[in-house]
Amino acid sequence: MLKREACRANAGFEFKFATASHEASYANPYGEALLARCYWAVTFKNGGLRFWVNFMEKYGMPILIGKYNRGATKDEAENLAQVLLDMHEDAVIVSPSDIEITLAEATRTSSTDLYLEMINFCNTEISKALLSQTLTTELKNGSLAAAQTHYKIRREIITADAKIAESFINHIIKLIAEINFGEVKSPQIRLTLNDSDNNQKLERDIRLLNAGVPFNLDYWTRTYGLKKEDLNL
């Protein structure tokens, strides 16, 4: 994407491309990408997973200790080491009676918790960046108040996204009008969100009608999305 000043340097170039961006500025005409906020969280999470896997490979199973006599040869020591490696997979070993093999249990649960806490923290940061809430992804239980609060935040994000789409579509309409009719006032669209409960509205309207409050045809079409030809008032 080019800056507007660069587009104007080429006649008609700004009419060939239209882009939608979030929080674009002169210094950063590309805008701010949503995934850019997840970069460090994903990076640290991947690193934490890698170190956690290494930790589990090292301490996730008992350490096998093989003891041999001081007079054993180098080949005998290497054979014993290979036998212990095979035992990690097969859990079966056959050895002479003078070779001692013991197990050393690894008990480092606190270190494991550190990896898990870091990964959970990164997951929370990613969820907040992408969904702007954690109730549907992180919390095991919740309340109505928490759900309503998270929904309110989510609705603000949806409204902001709708404004980006609205501005982008109006920009395209403006370019089309300018190409075909010159410098004229172009029509504009307006995106609105309607998440209200029609059942609550209907109950309210029935009470108002029973109380003698009339409604015109425009009200029914505007409130419930009906068509005028479908109503007989």
mmCIF file with all atom_site columns, C-alpha atoms in Angstrom:
data_model
loop_
_atom_site.group_PDB
_atom_site.id
_atom_site.type_symbol
_atom_site.label_atom_id
_atom_site.label_alt_id
_atom_site.label_comp_id
_atom_site.label_asym_id
_atom_site.label_entity_id
_atom_site.label_seq_id
_atom_site.pdbx_PDB_ins_code
_atom_site.Cartn_x
_atom_site.Cartn_y
_atom_site.Cartn_z
_atom_site.occupancy
_atom_site.B_iso_or_equiv
_atom_site.pdbx_formal_charge
_atom_site.auth_seq_id
_atom_site.auth_comp_id
_atom_site.auth_asym_id
_atom_site.auth_atom_id
_atom_site.pdbx_PDB_model_num
ATOM 1   C CA . MET A 1 1   ? 0.000   0.000   0.000   1.00 0.00 ? 1   MET A CA 1
ATOM 2   C CA . LEU A 1 2   ? 1.256   3.471   -0.837  1.00 0.00 ? 2   LEU A CA 1
ATOM 3   C CA . LYS A 1 3   ? 0.708   6.697   0.997   1.00 0.00 ? 3   LYS A CA 1
ATOM 4   C CA . ARG A 1 4   ? -1.869  9.074   -0.437  1.00 0.00 ? 4   ARG A CA 1
ATOM 5   C CA . GLU A 1 5   ? 0.820   11.594  -1.350  1.00 0.00 ? 5   GLU A CA 1
ATOM 6   C CA . ALA A 1 6   ? 2.600   8.964   -3.435  1.00 0.00 ? 6   ALA A CA 1
ATOM 7   C CA . CYS A 1 7   ? -0.679  7.953   -5.066  1.00 0.00 ? 7   CYS A CA 1
ATOM 8   C CA . ARG A 1 8   ? -1.378  11.495  -6.173  1.00 0.00 ? 8   ARG A CA 1
ATOM 9   C CA . ALA A 1 9   ? 1.961   11.605  -7.912  1.00 0.00 ? 9   ALA A CA 1
ATOM 10  C CA . ASN A 1 10  ? 0.538   9.150   -10.455 1.00 0.00 ? 10  ASN A CA 1
ATOM 11  C CA . ALA A 1 11  ? -2.575  10.304  -12.248 1.00 0.00 ? 11  ALA A CA 1
ATOM 12  C CA . GLY A 1 12  ? -5.509  8.029   -11.485 1.00 0.00 ? 12  GLY A CA 1
ATOM 13  C CA . PHE A 1 13  ? -3.459  5.687   -9.317  1.00 0.00 ? 13  PHE A CA 1
ATOM 14  C CA . GLU A 1 14  ? -5.490  6.322   -6.162  1.00 0.00 ? 14  GLU A CA 1
ATOM 15  C CA . PHE A 1 15  ? -8.628  5.118   -8.001  1.00 0.00 ? 15  PHE A CA 1
ATOM 16  C CA . LYS A 1 16  ? -7.129  1.682   -8.608  1.00 0.00 ? 16  LYS A CA 1
ATOM 17  C CA . PHE A 1 17  ? -6.676  0.562   -5.011  1.00 0.00 ? 17  PHE A CA 1
ATOM 18  C CA . ALA A 1 18  ? -8.844  0.818   -1.918  1.00 0.00 ? 18  ALA A CA 1
ATOM 19  C CA . THR A 1 19  ? -7.724  -0.553  1.427   1.00 0.00 ? 19  THR A CA 1
ATOM 20  C CA . ALA A 1 20  ? -9.262  -0.875  4.859   1.00 0.00 ? 20  ALA A CA 1
ATOM 21  C CA . SER A 1 21  ? -6.902  -0.334  7.766   1.00 0.00 ? 21  SER A CA 1
ATOM 22  C CA . HIS A 1 22  ? -7.065  -0.098  11.540  1.00 0.00 ? 22  HIS A CA 1
ATOM 23  C CA . GLU A 1 23  ? -5.629  2.982   13.256  1.00 0.00 ? 23  GLU A CA 1
ATOM 24  C CA . ALA A 1 24  ? -3.565  3.993   10.233  1.00 0.00 ? 24  ALA A CA 1
ATOM 25  C CA . SER A 1 25  ? -1.358  7.041   10.600  1.00 0.00 ? 25  SER A CA 1
ATOM 26  C CA . TYR A 1 26  ? 1.078   9.044   8.523   1.00 0.00 ? 26  TYR A CA 1
ATOM 27  C CA . ALA A 1 27  ? 4.021   7.199   10.070  1.00 0.00 ? 27  ALA A CA 1
ATOM 28  C CA . ASN A 1 28  ? 2.303   3.820   9.639   1.00 0.00 ? 28  ASN A CA 1
ATOM 29  C CA . PRO A 1 29  ? -0.159  3.927   6.717   1.00 0.00 ? 29  PRO A CA 1
ATOM 30  C CA . TYR A 1 30  ? -0.586  0.148   6.884   1.00 0.00 ? 30  TYR A CA 1
ATOM 31  C CA . GLY A 1 31  ? -2.385  0.421   10.202  1.00 0.00 ? 31  GLY A CA 1
ATOM 32  C CA . GLU A 1 32  ? -2.081  -1.775  13.256  1.00 0.00 ? 32  GLU A CA 1
ATOM 33  C CA . ALA A 1 33  ? -2.544  -5.498  12.650  1.00 0.00 ? 33  ALA A CA 1
ATOM 34  C CA . LEU A 1 34  ? -4.466  -7.466  15.264  1.00 0.00 ? 34  LEU A CA 1
ATOM 35  C CA . LEU A 1 35  ? -2.022  -10.356 15.172  1.00 0.00 ? 35  LEU A CA 1
ATOM 36  C CA . ALA A 1 36  ? 0.849   -7.960  15.912  1.00 0.00 ? 36  ALA A CA 1
ATOM 37  C CA . ARG A 1 37  ? -0.400  -7.814  19.499  1.00 0.00 ? 37  ARG A CA 1
ATOM 38  C CA . CYS A 1 38  ? -0.042  -11.595 19.720  1.00 0.00 ? 38  CYS A CA 1
ATOM 39  C CA . TYR A 1 39  ? 3.530   -11.763 18.424  1.00 0.00 ? 39  TYR A CA 1
ATOM 40  C CA . TRP A 1 40  ? 5.417   -11.840 21.716  1.00 0.00 ? 40  TRP A CA 1
ATOM 41  C CA . ALA A 1 41  ? 2.813   -13.994 23.460  1.00 0.00 ? 41  ALA A CA 1
ATOM 42  C CA . VAL A 1 42  ? 3.022   -16.602 20.688  1.00 0.00 ? 42  VAL A CA 1
ATOM 43  C CA . THR A 1 43  ? 6.831   -16.394 20.620  1.00 0.00 ? 43  THR A CA 1
ATOM 44  C CA . PHE A 1 44  ? 7.213   -16.933 24.365  1.00 0.00 ? 44  PHE A CA 1
ATOM 45  C CA . LYS A 1 45  ? 4.546   -19.631 24.357  1.00 0.00 ? 45  LYS A CA 1
ATOM 46  C CA . ASN A 1 46  ? 6.351   -21.611 21.650  1.00 0.00 ? 46  ASN A CA 1
ATOM 47  C CA . GLY A 1 47  ? 9.624   -21.233 23.524  1.00 0.00 ? 47  GLY A CA 1
ATOM 48  C CA . GLY A 1 48  ? 7.986   -22.295 26.771  1.00 0.00 ? 48  GLY A CA 1
ATOM 49  C CA . LEU A 1 49  ? 6.471   -25.366 25.117  1.00 0.00 ? 49  LEU A CA 1
ATOM 50  C CA . ARG A 1 50  ? 9.855   -26.356 23.714  1.00 0.00 ? 50  ARG A CA 1
ATOM 51  C CA . PHE A 1 51  ? 11.566  -26.054 27.106  1.00 0.00 ? 51  PHE A CA 1
ATOM 52  C CA . TRP A 1 52  ? 8.653   -27.832 28.783  1.00 0.00 ? 52  TRP A CA 1
ATOM 53  C CA . VAL A 1 53  ? 8.993   -30.780 26.402  1.00 0.00 ? 53  VAL A CA 1
ATOM 54  C CA . ASN A 1 54  ? 12.723  -30.920 27.127  1.00 0.00 ? 54  ASN A CA 1
ATOM 55  C CA . PHE A 1 55  ? 11.943  -30.795 30.833  1.00 0.00 ? 55  PHE A CA 1
ATOM 56  C CA . MET A 1 56  ? 9.453   -33.666 30.535  1.00 0.00 ? 56  MET A CA 1
ATOM 57  C CA . GLU A 1 57  ? 11.933  -35.750 28.563  1.00 0.00 ? 57  GLU A CA 1
ATOM 58  C CA . LYS A 1 58  ? 14.516  -35.183 31.262  1.00 0.00 ? 58  LYS A CA 1
ATOM 59  C CA . TYR A 1 59  ? 12.417  -35.434 34.409  1.00 0.00 ? 59  TYR A CA 1
ATOM 60  C CA . GLY A 1 60  ? 9.180   -37.000 33.216  1.00 0.00 ? 60  GLY A CA 1
ATOM 61  C CA . MET A 1 61  ? 10.372  -40.564 33.792  1.00 0.00 ? 61  MET A CA 1
ATOM 62  C CA . PRO A 1 62  ? 12.689  -42.110 36.347  1.00 0.00 ? 62  PRO A CA 1
ATOM 63  C CA . ILE A 1 63  ? 16.412  -41.850 35.736  1.00 0.00 ? 63  ILE A CA 1
ATOM 64  C CA . LEU A 1 64  ? 18.029  -45.258 35.252  1.00 0.00 ? 64  LEU A CA 1
ATOM 65  C CA . ILE A 1 65  ? 21.328  -45.713 37.060  1.00 0.00 ? 65  ILE A CA 1
ATOM 66  C CA . GLY A 1 66  ? 23.539  -48.636 36.128  1.00 0.00 ? 66  GLY A CA 1
ATOM 67  C CA . LYS A 1 67  ? 26.496  -49.578 38.294  1.00 0.00 ? 67  LYS A CA 1
ATOM 68  C CA . TYR A 1 68  ? 29.354  -51.801 37.171  1.00 0.00 ? 68  TYR A CA 1
ATOM 69  C CA . ASN A 1 69  ? 32.572  -52.941 38.762  1.00 0.00 ? 69  ASN A CA 1
ATOM 70  C CA . ARG A 1 70  ? 35.588  -50.684 38.627  1.00 0.00 ? 70  ARG A CA 1
ATOM 71  C CA . GLY A 1 71  ? 37.463  -53.275 36.590  1.00 0.00 ? 71  GLY A CA 1
ATOM 72  C CA . ALA A 1 72  ? 34.900  -53.303 33.753  1.00 0.00 ? 72  ALA A CA 1
ATOM 73  C CA . THR A 1 73  ? 36.128  -52.416 30.297  1.00 0.00 ? 73  THR A CA 1
ATOM 74  C CA . LYS A 1 74  ? 35.031  -49.436 28.239  1.00 0.00 ? 74  LYS A CA 1
ATOM 75  C CA . ASP A 1 75  ? 32.983  -51.677 25.936  1.00 0.00 ? 75  ASP A CA 1
ATOM 76  C CA . GLU A 1 76  ? 31.137  -53.139 28.917  1.00 0.00 ? 76  GLU A CA 1
ATOM 77  C CA . ALA A 1 77  ? 30.292  -49.647 30.177  1.00 0.00 ? 77  ALA A CA 1
ATOM 78  C CA . GLU A 1 78  ? 29.026  -48.586 26.753  1.00 0.00 ? 78  GLU A CA 1
ATOM 79  C CA . ASN A 1 79  ? 26.951  -51.765 26.454  1.00 0.00 ? 79  ASN A CA 1
ATOM 80  C CA . LEU A 1 80  ? 25.392  -51.066 29.837  1.00 0.00 ? 80  LEU A CA 1
ATOM 81  C CA . ALA A 1 81  ? 24.539  -47.490 28.760  1.00 0.00 ? 81  ALA A CA 1
ATOM 82  C CA . GLN A 1 82  ? 22.895  -48.807 25.582  1.00 0.00 ? 82  GLN A CA 1
ATOM 83  C CA . VAL A 1 83  ? 20.904  -51.329 27.604  1.00 0.00 ? 83  VAL A CA 1
ATOM 84  C CA . LEU A 1 84  ? 19.615  -48.531 29.848  1.00 0.00 ? 84  LEU A CA 1
ATOM 85  C CA . LEU A 1 85  ? 18.605  -46.488 26.803  1.00 0.00 ? 85  LEU A CA 1
ATOM 86  C CA . ASP A 1 86  ? 16.685  -49.453 25.423  1.00 0.00 ? 86  ASP A CA 1
ATOM 87  C CA . MET A 1 87  ? 15.043  -49.951 28.789  1.00 0.00 ? 87  MET A CA 1
ATOM 88  C CA . HIS A 1 88  ? 13.494  -46.488 28.569  1.00 0.00 ? 88  HIS A CA 1
ATOM 89  C CA . GLU A 1 89  ? 11.430  -47.694 25.612  1.00 0.00 ? 89  GLU A CA 1
ATOM 90  C CA . ASP A 1 90  ? 10.871  -51.392 26.333  1.00 0.00 ? 90  ASP A CA 1
ATOM 91  C CA . ALA A 1 91  ? 10.977  -51.360 30.156  1.00 0.00 ? 91  ALA A CA 1
ATOM 92  C CA . VAL A 1 92  ? 12.591  -54.821 29.980  1.00 0.00 ? 92  VAL A CA 1
ATOM 93  C CA . ILE A 1 93  ? 16.204  -55.616 30.674  1.00 0.00 ? 93  ILE A CA 1
ATOM 94  C CA . VAL A 1 94  ? 18.338  -58.731 30.983  1.00 0.00 ? 94  VAL A CA 1
ATOM 95  C CA . SER A 1 95  ? 21.725  -58.347 32.652  1.00 0.00 ? 95  SER A CA 1
ATOM 96  C CA . PRO A 1 96  ? 24.228  -60.318 34.688  1.00 0.00 ? 96  PRO A CA 1
ATOM 97  C CA . SER A 1 97  ? 23.628  -60.571 38.423  1.00 0.00 ? 97  SER A CA 1
ATOM 98  C CA . ASP A 1 98  ? 26.686  -58.495 39.271  1.00 0.00 ? 98  ASP A CA 1
ATOM 99  C CA . ILE A 1 99  ? 25.321  -55.398 37.479  1.00 0.00 ? 99  ILE A CA 1
ATOM 100 C CA . GLU A 1 100 ? 23.198  -53.146 39.682  1.00 0.00 ? 100 GLU A CA 1
ATOM 101 C CA . ILE A 1 101 ? 20.433  -51.064 38.144  1.00 0.00 ? 101 ILE A CA 1
ATOM 102 C CA . THR A 1 102 ? 18.411  -48.581 40.206  1.00 0.00 ? 102 THR A CA 1
ATOM 103 C CA . LEU A 1 103 ? 15.738  -45.932 39.550  1.00 0.00 ? 103 LEU A CA 1
ATOM 104 C CA . ALA A 1 104 ? 15.984  -42.329 40.681  1.00 0.00 ? 104 ALA A CA 1
ATOM 105 C CA . GLU A 1 105 ? 12.602  -40.585 40.749  1.00 0.00 ? 105 GLU A CA 1
ATOM 106 C CA . ALA A 1 106 ? 12.550  -36.975 39.568  1.00 0.00 ? 106 ALA A CA 1
ATOM 107 C CA . THR A 1 107 ? 10.499  -34.697 41.847  1.00 0.00 ? 107 THR A CA 1
ATOM 108 C CA . ARG A 1 108 ? 10.448  -31.181 40.406  1.00 0.00 ? 108 ARG A CA 1
ATOM 109 C CA . THR A 1 109 ? 6.772   -30.294 40.265  1.00 0.00 ? 109 THR A CA 1
ATOM 110 C CA . SER A 1 110 ? 7.437   -26.639 41.077  1.00 0.00 ? 110 SER A CA 1
ATOM 111 C CA . SER A 1 111 ? 9.450   -26.205 37.871  1.00 0.00 ? 111 SER A CA 1
ATOM 112 C CA . THR A 1 112 ? 6.632   -27.816 35.884  1.00 0.00 ? 112 THR A CA 1
ATOM 113 C CA . ASP A 1 113 ? 4.138   -25.331 37.355  1.00 0.00 ? 113 ASP A CA 1
ATOM 114 C CA . LEU A 1 114 ? 6.292   -22.434 36.164  1.00 0.00 ? 114 LEU A CA 1
ATOM 115 C CA . TYR A 1 115 ? 6.070   -23.623 32.546  1.00 0.00 ? 115 TYR A CA 1
ATOM 116 C CA . LEU A 1 116 ? 2.327   -24.188 32.847  1.00 0.00 ? 116 LEU A CA 1
ATOM 117 C CA . GLU A 1 117 ? 1.708   -20.760 34.380  1.00 0.00 ? 117 GLU A CA 1
ATOM 118 C CA . MET A 1 118 ? 3.678   -19.068 31.616  1.00 0.00 ? 118 MET A CA 1
ATOM 119 C CA . ILE A 1 119 ? 1.795   -20.916 28.864  1.00 0.00 ? 119 ILE A CA 1
ATOM 120 C CA . ASN A 1 120 ? -1.573  -20.137 30.498  1.00 0.00 ? 120 ASN A CA 1
ATOM 121 C CA . PHE A 1 121 ? -0.573  -16.480 30.764  1.00 0.00 ? 121 PHE A CA 1
ATOM 122 C CA . CYS A 1 122 ? 0.338   -16.380 27.075  1.00 0.00 ? 122 CYS A CA 1
ATOM 123 C CA . ASN A 1 123 ? -2.973  -18.050 26.165  1.00 0.00 ? 123 ASN A CA 1
ATOM 124 C CA . THR A 1 124 ? -4.823  -15.414 28.185  1.00 0.00 ? 124 THR A CA 1
ATOM 125 C CA . GLU A 1 125 ? -3.001  -12.573 26.429  1.00 0.00 ? 125 GLU A CA 1
ATOM 126 C CA . ILE A 1 126 ? -3.762  -14.087 23.013  1.00 0.00 ? 126 ILE A CA 1
ATOM 127 C CA . SER A 1 127 ? -7.442  -14.505 23.910  1.00 0.00 ? 127 SER A CA 1
ATOM 128 C CA . LYS A 1 128 ? -7.697  -10.893 25.079  1.00 0.00 ? 128 LYS A CA 1
ATOM 129 C CA . ALA A 1 129 ? -6.005  -9.646  21.908  1.00 0.00 ? 129 ALA A CA 1
ATOM 130 C CA . LEU A 1 130 ? -8.207  -11.633 19.521  1.00 0.00 ? 130 LEU A CA 1
ATOM 131 C CA . LEU A 1 131 ? -11.502 -11.887 21.424  1.00 0.00 ? 131 LEU A CA 1
ATOM 132 C CA . SER A 1 132 ? -11.124 -9.002  23.895  1.00 0.00 ? 132 SER A CA 1
ATOM 133 C CA . GLN A 1 133 ? -12.419 -11.336 26.616  1.00 0.00 ? 133 GLN A CA 1
ATOM 134 C CA . THR A 1 134 ? -11.492 -14.615 28.328  1.00 0.00 ? 134 THR A CA 1
ATOM 135 C CA . LEU A 1 135 ? -14.822 -15.899 29.639  1.00 0.00 ? 135 LEU A CA 1
ATOM 136 C CA . THR A 1 136 ? -15.414 -18.277 26.720  1.00 0.00 ? 136 THR A CA 1
ATOM 137 C CA . THR A 1 137 ? -11.857 -19.616 26.549  1.00 0.00 ? 137 THR A CA 1
ATOM 138 C CA . GLU A 1 138 ? -10.122 -19.444 29.928  1.00 0.00 ? 138 GLU A CA 1
ATOM 139 C CA . LEU A 1 139 ? -12.632 -19.405 32.762  1.00 0.00 ? 139 LEU A CA 1
ATOM 140 C CA . LYS A 1 140 ? -14.162 -22.695 33.872  1.00 0.00 ? 140 LYS A CA 1
ATOM 141 C CA . ASN A 1 141 ? -17.183 -21.006 35.436  1.00 0.00 ? 141 ASN A CA 1
ATOM 142 C CA . GLY A 1 142 ? -18.676 -17.572 35.384  1.00 0.00 ? 142 GLY A CA 1
ATOM 143 C CA . SER A 1 143 ? -21.600 -15.425 36.393  1.00 0.00 ? 143 SER A CA 1
ATOM 144 C CA . LEU A 1 144 ? -24.270 -13.470 34.570  1.00 0.00 ? 144 LEU A CA 1
ATOM 145 C CA . ALA A 1 145 ? -22.650 -10.177 35.551  1.00 0.00 ? 145 ALA A CA 1
ATOM 146 C CA . ALA A 1 146 ? -19.282 -11.287 34.159  1.00 0.00 ? 146 ALA A CA 1
ATOM 147 C CA . ALA A 1 147 ? -20.930 -12.529 30.959  1.00 0.00 ? 147 ALA A CA 1
ATOM 148 C CA . GLN A 1 148 ? -22.745 -9.223  30.469  1.00 0.00 ? 148 GLN A CA 1
ATOM 149 C CA . THR A 1 149 ? -19.555 -7.254  31.084  1.00 0.00 ? 149 THR A CA 1
ATOM 150 C CA . HIS A 1 150 ? -17.611 -9.348  28.567  1.00 0.00 ? 150 HIS A CA 1
ATOM 151 C CA . TYR A 1 151 ? -20.434 -9.049  26.050  1.00 0.00 ? 151 TYR A CA 1
ATOM 152 C CA . LYS A 1 152 ? -20.442 -5.265  26.443  1.00 0.00 ? 152 LYS A CA 1
ATOM 153 C CA . ILE A 1 153 ? -16.715 -5.157  25.675  1.00 0.00 ? 153 ILE A CA 1
ATOM 154 C CA . ARG A 1 154 ? -17.201 -7.512  22.761  1.00 0.00 ? 154 ARG A CA 1
ATOM 155 C CA . ARG A 1 155 ? -19.968 -5.339  21.365  1.00 0.00 ? 155 ARG A CA 1
ATOM 156 C CA . GLU A 1 156 ? -17.658 -2.311  21.469  1.00 0.00 ? 156 GLU A CA 1
ATOM 157 C CA . ILE A 1 157 ? -15.155 -4.271  19.367  1.00 0.00 ? 157 ILE A CA 1
ATOM 158 C CA . ILE A 1 158 ? -17.888 -5.242  16.897  1.00 0.00 ? 158 ILE A CA 1
ATOM 159 C CA . THR A 1 159 ? -18.969 -1.607  16.637  1.00 0.00 ? 159 THR A CA 1
ATOM 160 C CA . ALA A 1 160 ? -15.376 -0.521  15.948  1.00 0.00 ? 160 ALA A CA 1
ATOM 161 C CA . ASP A 1 161 ? -15.041 -3.184  13.236  1.00 0.00 ? 161 ASP A CA 1
ATOM 162 C CA . ALA A 1 162 ? -18.324 -2.049  11.700  1.00 0.00 ? 162 ALA A CA 1
ATOM 163 C CA . LYS A 1 163 ? -17.018 1.523   11.541  1.00 0.00 ? 163 LYS A CA 1
ATOM 164 C CA . ILE A 1 164 ? -13.928 0.335   9.649   1.00 0.00 ? 164 ILE A CA 1
ATOM 165 C CA . ALA A 1 165 ? -16.115 -1.513  7.131   1.00 0.00 ? 165 ALA A CA 1
ATOM 166 C CA . GLU A 1 166 ? -18.486 1.450   6.909   1.00 0.00 ? 166 GLU A CA 1
ATOM 167 C CA . SER A 1 167 ? -15.652 3.895   6.214   1.00 0.00 ? 167 SER A CA 1
ATOM 168 C CA . PHE A 1 168 ? -14.130 1.555   3.627   1.00 0.00 ? 168 PHE A CA 1
ATOM 169 C CA . ILE A 1 169 ? -17.408 1.070   1.732   1.00 0.00 ? 169 ILE A CA 1
ATOM 170 C CA . ASN A 1 170 ? -18.165 4.801   1.781   1.00 0.00 ? 170 ASN A CA 1
ATOM 171 C CA . HIS A 1 171 ? -14.688 5.480   0.411   1.00 0.00 ? 171 HIS A CA 1
ATOM 172 C CA . ILE A 1 172 ? -15.349 3.133   -2.521  1.00 0.00 ? 172 ILE A CA 1
ATOM 173 C CA . ILE A 1 173 ? -18.713 4.815   -3.147  1.00 0.00 ? 173 ILE A CA 1
ATOM 174 C CA . LYS A 1 174 ? -17.002 8.213   -3.117  1.00 0.00 ? 174 LYS A CA 1
ATOM 175 C CA . LEU A 1 175 ? -14.418 7.048   -5.670  1.00 0.00 ? 175 LEU A CA 1
ATOM 176 C CA . ILE A 1 176 ? -17.133 5.662   -7.953  1.00 0.00 ? 176 ILE A CA 1
ATOM 177 C CA . ALA A 1 177 ? -19.118 8.892   -7.745  1.00 0.00 ? 177 ALA A CA 1
ATOM 178 C CA . GLU A 1 178 ? -16.027 11.008  -8.376  1.00 0.00 ? 178 GLU A CA 1
ATOM 179 C CA . ILE A 1 179 ? -15.022 8.967   -11.430 1.00 0.00 ? 179 ILE A CA 1
ATOM 180 C CA . ASN A 1 180 ? -18.476 9.089   -12.980 1.00 0.00 ? 180 ASN A CA 1
ATOM 181 C CA . PHE A 1 181 ? -19.804 12.492  -11.893 1.00 0.00 ? 181 PHE A CA 1
ATOM 182 C CA . GLY A 1 182 ? -16.804 14.515  -10.745 1.00 0.00 ? 182 GLY A CA 1
ATOM 183 C CA . GLU A 1 183 ? -16.665 16.449  -7.487  1.00 0.00 ? 183 GLU A CA 1
ATOM 184 C CA . VAL A 1 184 ? -20.163 15.714  -6.178  1.00 0.00 ? 184 VAL A CA 1
ATOM 185 C CA . LYS A 1 185 ? -21.566 14.734  -2.824  1.00 0.00 ? 185 LYS A CA 1
ATOM 186 C CA . SER A 1 186 ? -21.671 10.950  -2.803  1.00 0.00 ? 186 SER A CA 1
ATOM 187 C CA . PRO A 1 187 ? -24.219 8.806   -0.950  1.00 0.00 ? 187 PRO A CA 1
ATOM 188 C CA . GLN A 1 188 ? -23.147 7.096   2.222   1.00 0.00 ? 188 GLN A CA 1
ATOM 189 C CA . ILE A 1 189 ? -24.177 3.975   4.051   1.00 0.00 ? 189 ILE A CA 1
ATOM 190 C CA . ARG A 1 190 ? -24.456 3.537   7.783   1.00 0.00 ? 190 ARG A CA 1
ATOM 191 C CA . LEU A 1 191 ? -24.002 0.202   9.519   1.00 0.00 ? 191 LEU A CA 1
ATOM 192 C CA . THR A 1 192 ? -25.931 -0.274  12.744  1.00 0.00 ? 192 THR A CA 1
ATOM 193 C CA . LEU A 1 193 ? -26.052 -3.154  15.182  1.00 0.00 ? 193 LEU A CA 1
ATOM 194 C CA . ASN A 1 194 ? -29.388 -4.470  16.342  1.00 0.00 ? 194 ASN A CA 1
ATOM 195 C CA . ASP A 1 195 ? -28.972 -7.055  19.075  1.00 0.00 ? 195 ASP A CA 1
ATOM 196 C CA . SER A 1 196 ? -32.095 -6.218  21.017  1.00 0.00 ? 196 SER A CA 1
ATOM 197 C CA . ASP A 1 197 ? -34.586 -8.864  22.044  1.00 0.00 ? 197 ASP A CA 1
ATOM 198 C CA . ASN A 1 198 ? -37.672 -8.672  19.837  1.00 0.00 ? 198 ASN A CA 1
ATOM 199 C CA . ASN A 1 199 ? -39.697 -10.631 22.392  1.00 0.00 ? 199 ASN A CA 1
ATOM 200 C CA . GLN A 1 200 ? -39.195 -7.909  24.990  1.00 0.00 ? 200 GLN A CA 1
ATOM 201 C CA . LYS A 1 201 ? -40.124 -5.243  22.441  1.00 0.00 ? 201 LYS A CA 1
ATOM 202 C CA . LEU A 1 202 ? -43.207 -7.187  21.399  1.00 0.00 ? 202 LEU A CA 1
ATOM 203 C CA . GLU A 1 203 ? -44.406 -7.574  24.981  1.00 0.00 ? 203 GLU A CA 1
ATOM 204 C CA . ARG A 1 204 ? -43.883 -3.842  25.527  1.00 0.00 ? 204 ARG A CA 1
ATOM 205 C CA . ASP A 1 205 ? -45.735 -2.939  22.328  1.00 0.00 ? 205 ASP A CA 1
ATOM 206 C CA . ILE A 1 206 ? -48.670 -5.206  23.217  1.00 0.00 ? 206 ILE A CA 1
ATOM 207 C CA . ARG A 1 207 ? -48.989 -3.484  26.585  1.00 0.00 ? 207 ARG A CA 1
ATOM 208 C CA . LEU A 1 208 ? -48.892 -0.074  24.903  1.00 0.00 ? 208 LEU A CA 1
ATOM 209 C CA . LEU A 1 209 ? -51.515 -1.139  22.351  1.00 0.00 ? 209 LEU A CA 1
ATOM 210 C CA . ASN A 1 210 ? -53.777 -2.432  25.112  1.00 0.00 ? 210 ASN A CA 1
ATOM 211 C CA . ALA A 1 211 ? -53.307 0.915   26.836  1.00 0.00 ? 211 ALA A CA 1
ATOM 212 C CA . GLY A 1 212 ? -54.522 2.674   23.687  1.00 0.00 ? 212 GLY A CA 1
ATOM 213 C CA . VAL A 1 213 ? -51.186 3.849   22.232  1.00 0.00 ? 213 VAL A CA 1
ATOM 214 C CA . PRO A 1 214 ? -51.267 3.453   18.416  1.00 0.00 ? 214 PRO A CA 1
ATOM 215 C CA . PHE A 1 215 ? -48.261 2.725   16.184  1.00 0.00 ? 215 PHE A CA 1
ATOM 216 C CA . ASN A 1 216 ? -47.961 3.695   12.532  1.00 0.00 ? 216 ASN A CA 1
ATOM 217 C CA . LEU A 1 217 ? -46.731 1.539   9.656   1.00 0.00 ? 217 LEU A CA 1
ATOM 218 C CA . ASP A 1 218 ? -43.238 2.989   9.697   1.00 0.00 ? 218 ASP A CA 1
ATOM 219 C CA . TYR A 1 219 ? -42.741 1.950   13.305  1.00 0.00 ? 219 TYR A CA 1
ATOM 220 C CA . TRP A 1 220 ? -43.509 -1.720  12.627  1.00 0.00 ? 220 TRP A CA 1
ATOM 221 C CA . THR A 1 221 ? -41.231 -1.873  9.591   1.00 0.00 ? 221 THR A CA 1
ATOM 222 C CA . ARG A 1 222 ? -38.393 -0.022  11.312  1.00 0.00 ? 222 ARG A CA 1
ATOM 223 C CA . THR A 1 223 ? -38.564 -1.883  14.637  1.00 0.00 ? 223 THR A CA 1
ATOM 224 C CA . TYR A 1 224 ? -39.066 -5.469  13.441  1.00 0.00 ? 224 TYR A CA 1
ATOM 225 C CA . GLY A 1 225 ? -37.550 -5.362  9.958   1.00 0.00 ? 225 GLY A CA 1
ATOM 226 C CA . LEU A 1 226 ? -40.849 -6.047  8.217   1.00 0.00 ? 226 LEU A CA 1
ATOM 227 C CA . LYS A 1 227 ? -41.880 -4.958  4.743   1.00 0.00 ? 227 LYS A CA 1
ATOM 228 C CA . LYS A 1 228 ? -44.766 -2.579  4.196   1.00 0.00 ? 228 LYS A CA 1
ATOM 229 C CA . GLU A 1 229 ? -46.421 -4.871  1.653   1.00 0.00 ? 229 GLU A CA 1
ATOM 230 C CA . ASP A 1 230 ? -46.534 -7.622  4.300   1.00 0.00 ? 230 ASP A CA 1
ATOM 231 C CA . LEU A 1 231 ? -48.626 -5.496  6.657   1.00 0.00 ? 231 LEU A CA 1
ATOM 232 C CA . ASN A 1 232 ? -52.277 -4.569  6.331   1.00 0.00 ? 232 ASN A CA 1
ATOM 233 C CA . LEU A 1 233 ? -52.909 -1.644  8.660   1.00 0.00 ? 233 LEU A CA 1
#
